Amino acid sequence: MNEIKTIAVLGAGTMGNGIAHVAARSGYRVLLCDVAQNLLDRGIATIEKNLAREVSKAKITQRQAEEARAAIVPALDREALGGCDFAVEATTERLEVKAEIFRDLDRILRAEVILASNTSSISITKLGAQTSRPRQVIGMHFFNPVPVMQLVEVIRGLETSQETFETVQTLAVALGKTPVEVNDAAGFISNRVLMPMINEAVFAVMEGVATPEAVDKIFQLGMAHPMGPLALADFIGLDVCLDIMRVLEQGIGDPKYRPCPLLIRMVDAGWLGRKSGRGFYTYT
Ligand code: 3HC
């Protein structure tokens, strides 16, 4: 396995720009790739804002922020990723979208390069099967906000090799994170436990048991969660929560994972949480 110097990050959204931020701040060169210039511009603007926030909190120096920013090169064309030593995909939580990207990365990147996915619930084994290198396909699941959260859930697919697993563990540590190993199953551990809790909180609101404010206060004050489940759902994105519930429902096949009708209705209405300005709360 060659030394990792340049990392390709696919997707400049919340998770992708967070991963690019952390990788650049940890001394890697980053090619940040997305399909439209406005998505790249928005991702880079978020990174600049978050680097400035870290400078203002004296977590990094102005010079380190400038070096990190300069290490991130935007790319609209996947062909530009050819020289990268590692790839992590952080795009839409849909199998068909990720499958197409994995097939393309398999064609473009050198045969020994690891292809990781930041998927929050989709099967790593299925993504591996899209490529000619399933031994080098692995899950590397970061948490939002990526610059702040300590965890990387590392998911082995059926064919993921020990060498790939160890490389990714070492990389996670080099990024300042703590890796935790899990096996490949719908939602892994984090979302298998977190999303049913959020979904149940939505059911409780739909049934009039309590207001969103009351539900969240119970979890903040009673269980010391930094955010209650509904504020967290808004933060993650209600569309992302719904997609994950559907993966759990289909993948595990137990009706207890059925998405709450209120969650479905809110997504249908375009109430996606913070990113759309409205979810269980409103945001200006
Ligand atoms: N970049 C860099 N730093 C950031 C940041 C960002 N994007 N967002 C927040 N910070 C820093 C702040 O500067 C602050 O630093 P300080 O401690 O030095 O002052 C610190 O993080 C705390 O932020 P704030 O003071 O602004 O606000 P809070 O104290 O309310 O914390 C929070 C914000 C860190 C988001 C906290 O509410 C929290 O931990 N919430 C829970 C987040 C969570 O559960 N994430 C996981 C979601 S699930 C997921 O991602 C998986 C997916 O598959 C669905």
PDB file of N, CA and C in Angstrom, residues 25-58:
ATOM      1  N   ARG A  25      -6.729  19.920   7.240  1.00  0.00           N
ATOM      2  CA  ARG A  25      -6.168  20.398   8.504  1.00  0.00           C
ATOM      3  C   ARG A  25      -5.165  19.395   9.071  1.00  0.00           C
ATOM      4  N   SER A  26      -5.285  18.126   8.657  1.00  0.00           N
ATOM      5  CA  SER A  26      -4.366  17.084   9.145  1.00  0.00           C
ATOM      6  C   SER A  26      -3.179  16.887   8.211  1.00  0.00           C
ATOM      7  N   GLY A  27      -3.041  17.770   7.211  1.00  0.00           N
ATOM      8  CA  GLY A  27      -1.832  17.741   6.380  1.00  0.00           C
ATOM      9  C   GLY A  27      -1.961  17.006   5.060  1.00  0.00           C
ATOM     10  N   TYR A  28      -3.158  16.569   4.710  1.00  0.00           N
ATOM     11  CA  TYR A  28      -3.345  15.890   3.428  1.00  0.00           C
ATOM     12  C   TYR A  28      -3.713  16.904   2.350  1.00  0.00           C
ATOM     13  N   ARG A  29      -3.378  16.555   1.102  1.00  0.00           N
ATOM     14  CA  ARG A  29      -3.881  17.328  -0.020  1.00  0.00           C
ATOM     15  C   ARG A  29      -5.246  16.722  -0.356  1.00  0.00           C
ATOM     16  N   VAL A  30      -6.218  17.573  -0.686  1.00  0.00           N
ATOM     17  CA  VAL A  30      -7.585  17.081  -0.895  1.00  0.00           C
ATOM     18  C   VAL A  30      -8.102  17.530  -2.254  1.00  0.00           C
ATOM     19  N   LEU A  31      -8.648  16.590  -2.998  1.00  0.00           N
ATOM     20  CA  LEU A  31      -9.407  16.966  -4.194  1.00  0.00           C
ATOM     21  C   LEU A  31     -10.875  16.801  -3.835  1.00  0.00           C
ATOM     22  N   LEU A  32     -11.591  17.912  -3.788  1.00  0.00           N
ATOM     23  CA  LEU A  32     -13.004  17.894  -3.394  1.00  0.00           C
ATOM     24  C   LEU A  32     -13.843  17.947  -4.669  1.00  0.00           C
ATOM     25  N   CYS A  33     -14.603  16.880  -4.895  1.00  0.00           N
ATOM     26  CA  CYS A  33     -15.284  16.730  -6.188  1.00  0.00           C
ATOM     27  C   CYS A  33     -16.798  16.750  -6.014  1.00  0.00           C
ATOM     28  N   ASP A  34     -17.469  17.526  -6.843  1.00  0.00           N
ATOM     29  CA  ASP A  34     -18.932  17.484  -6.881  1.00  0.00           C
ATOM     30  C   ASP A  34     -19.378  17.758  -8.309  1.00  0.00           C
ATOM     31  N   VAL A  35     -20.691  17.639  -8.549  1.00  0.00           N
ATOM     32  CA  VAL A  35     -21.176  17.659  -9.934  1.00  0.00           C
ATOM     33  C   VAL A  35     -21.533  19.057 -10.439  1.00  0.00           C
ATOM     34  N   ALA A  36     -21.582  20.058  -9.566  1.00  0.00           N
ATOM     35  CA  ALA A  36     -21.964  21.403 -10.020  1.00  0.00           C
ATOM     36  C   ALA A  36     -21.104  22.437  -9.302  1.00  0.00           C
ATOM     37  N   GLN A  37     -20.760  23.495 -10.033  1.00  0.00           N
ATOM     38  CA  GLN A  37     -19.878  24.532  -9.478  1.00  0.00           C
ATOM     39  C   GLN A  37     -20.486  25.160  -8.219  1.00  0.00           C
ATOM     40  N   ASN A  38     -21.813  25.400  -8.216  1.00  0.00           N
ATOM     41  CA  ASN A  38     -22.409  26.057  -7.046  1.00  0.00           C
ATOM     42  C   ASN A  38     -22.314  25.173  -5.797  1.00  0.00           C
ATOM     43  N   LEU A  39     -22.334  23.825  -5.981  1.00  0.00           N
ATOM     44  CA  LEU A  39     -22.201  22.919  -4.834  1.00  0.00           C
ATOM     45  C   LEU A  39     -20.771  22.967  -4.298  1.00  0.00           C
ATOM     46  N   LEU A  40     -19.808  23.027  -5.216  1.00  0.00           N
ATOM     47  CA  LEU A  40     -18.406  23.143  -4.792  1.00  0.00           C
ATOM     48  C   LEU A  40     -18.182  24.475  -4.079  1.00  0.00           C
ATOM     49  N   ASP A  41     -18.713  25.551  -4.656  1.00  0.00           N
ATOM     50  CA  ASP A  41     -18.527  26.885  -4.064  1.00  0.00           C
ATOM     51  C   ASP A  41     -19.104  26.920  -2.652  1.00  0.00           C
ATOM     52  N   ARG A  42     -20.291  26.321  -2.485  1.00  0.00           N
ATOM     53  CA  ARG A  42     -20.930  26.336  -1.168  1.00  0.00           C
ATOM     54  C   ARG A  42     -20.123  25.501  -0.162  1.00  0.00           C
ATOM     55  N   GLY A  43     -19.614  24.367  -0.622  1.00  0.00           N
ATOM     56  CA  GLY A  43     -18.801  23.509   0.257  1.00  0.00           C
ATOM     57  C   GLY A  43     -17.532  24.225   0.705  1.00  0.00           C
ATOM     58  N   ILE A  44     -16.856  24.880  -0.238  1.00  0.00           N
ATOM     59  CA  ILE A  44     -15.603  25.593   0.084  1.00  0.00           C
ATOM     60  C   ILE A  44     -15.909  26.766   1.030  1.00  0.00           C
ATOM     61  N   ALA A  45     -17.020  27.469   0.776  1.00  0.00           N
ATOM     62  CA  ALA A  45     -17.378  28.599   1.653  1.00  0.00           C
ATOM     63  C   ALA A  45     -17.618  28.108   3.084  1.00  0.00           C
ATOM     64  N   THR A  46     -18.248  26.934   3.221  1.00  0.00           N
ATOM     65  CA  THR A  46     -18.481  26.368   4.563  1.00  0.00           C
ATOM     66  C   THR A  46     -17.153  26.021   5.232  1.00  0.00           C
ATOM     67  N   ILE A  47     -16.236  25.435   4.473  1.00  0.00           N
ATOM     68  CA  ILE A  47     -14.923  25.086   5.035  1.00  0.00           C
ATOM     69  C   ILE A  47     -14.218  26.364   5.512  1.00  0.00           C
ATOM     70  N   GLU A  48     -14.257  27.412   4.684  1.00  0.00           N
ATOM     71  CA  GLU A  48     -13.586  28.670   5.071  1.00  0.00           C
ATOM     72  C   GLU A  48     -14.196  29.218   6.362  1.00  0.00           C
ATOM     73  N   LYS A  49     -15.526  29.161   6.459  1.00  0.00           N
ATOM     74  CA  LYS A  49     -16.209  29.670   7.658  1.00  0.00           C
ATOM     75  C   LYS A  49     -15.806  28.846   8.892  1.00  0.00           C
ATOM     76  N   ASN A  50     -15.762  27.526   8.734  1.00  0.00           N
ATOM     77  CA  ASN A  50     -15.429  26.666   9.879  1.00  0.00           C
ATOM     78  C   ASN A  50     -13.953  26.748  10.263  1.00  0.00           C
ATOM     79  N   LEU A  51     -13.079  26.965   9.280  1.00  0.00           N
ATOM     80  CA  LEU A  51     -11.657  27.171   9.608  1.00  0.00           C
ATOM     81  C   LEU A  51     -11.507  28.485  10.389  1.00  0.00           C
ATOM     82  N   ALA A  52     -12.230  29.518   9.930  1.00  0.00           N
ATOM     83  CA  ALA A  52     -12.162  30.820  10.627  1.00  0.00           C
ATOM     84  C   ALA A  52     -12.684  30.676  12.059  1.00  0.00           C
ATOM     85  N   ARG A  53     -13.721  29.857  12.244  1.00  0.00           N
ATOM     86  CA  ARG A  53     -14.265  29.614  13.584  1.00  0.00           C
ATOM     87  C   ARG A  53     -13.205  28.961  14.470  1.00  0.00           C
ATOM     88  N   GLU A  54     -12.443  28.016  13.892  1.00  0.00           N
ATOM     89  CA  GLU A  54     -11.390  27.339  14.661  1.00  0.00           C
ATOM     90  C   GLU A  54     -10.248  28.297  15.006  1.00  0.00           C
ATOM     91  N   VAL A  55      -9.975  29.245  14.100  1.00  0.00           N
ATOM     92  CA  VAL A  55      -8.943  30.254  14.396  1.00  0.00           C
ATOM     93  C   VAL A  55      -9.441  31.139  15.541  1.00  0.00           C
ATOM     94  N   SER A  56     -10.711  31.555  15.464  1.00  0.00           N
ATOM     95  CA  SER A  56     -11.245  32.462  16.499  1.00  0.00           C
ATOM     96  C   SER A  56     -11.309  31.782  17.870  1.00  0.00           C
ATOM     97  N   LYS A  57     -11.414  30.428  17.882  1.00  0.00           N
ATOM     98  CA  LYS A  57     -11.414  29.690  19.166  1.00  0.00           C
ATOM     99  C   LYS A  57     -10.002  29.262  19.557  1.00  0.00           C
ATOM    100  N   ALA A  58      -9.004  29.736  18.795  1.00  0.00           N
ATOM    101  CA  ALA A  58      -7.581  29.423  19.057  1.00  0.00           C
ATOM    102  C   ALA A  58      -7.293  27.917  19.013  1.00  0.00           C
TER     103      ALA A  58
END
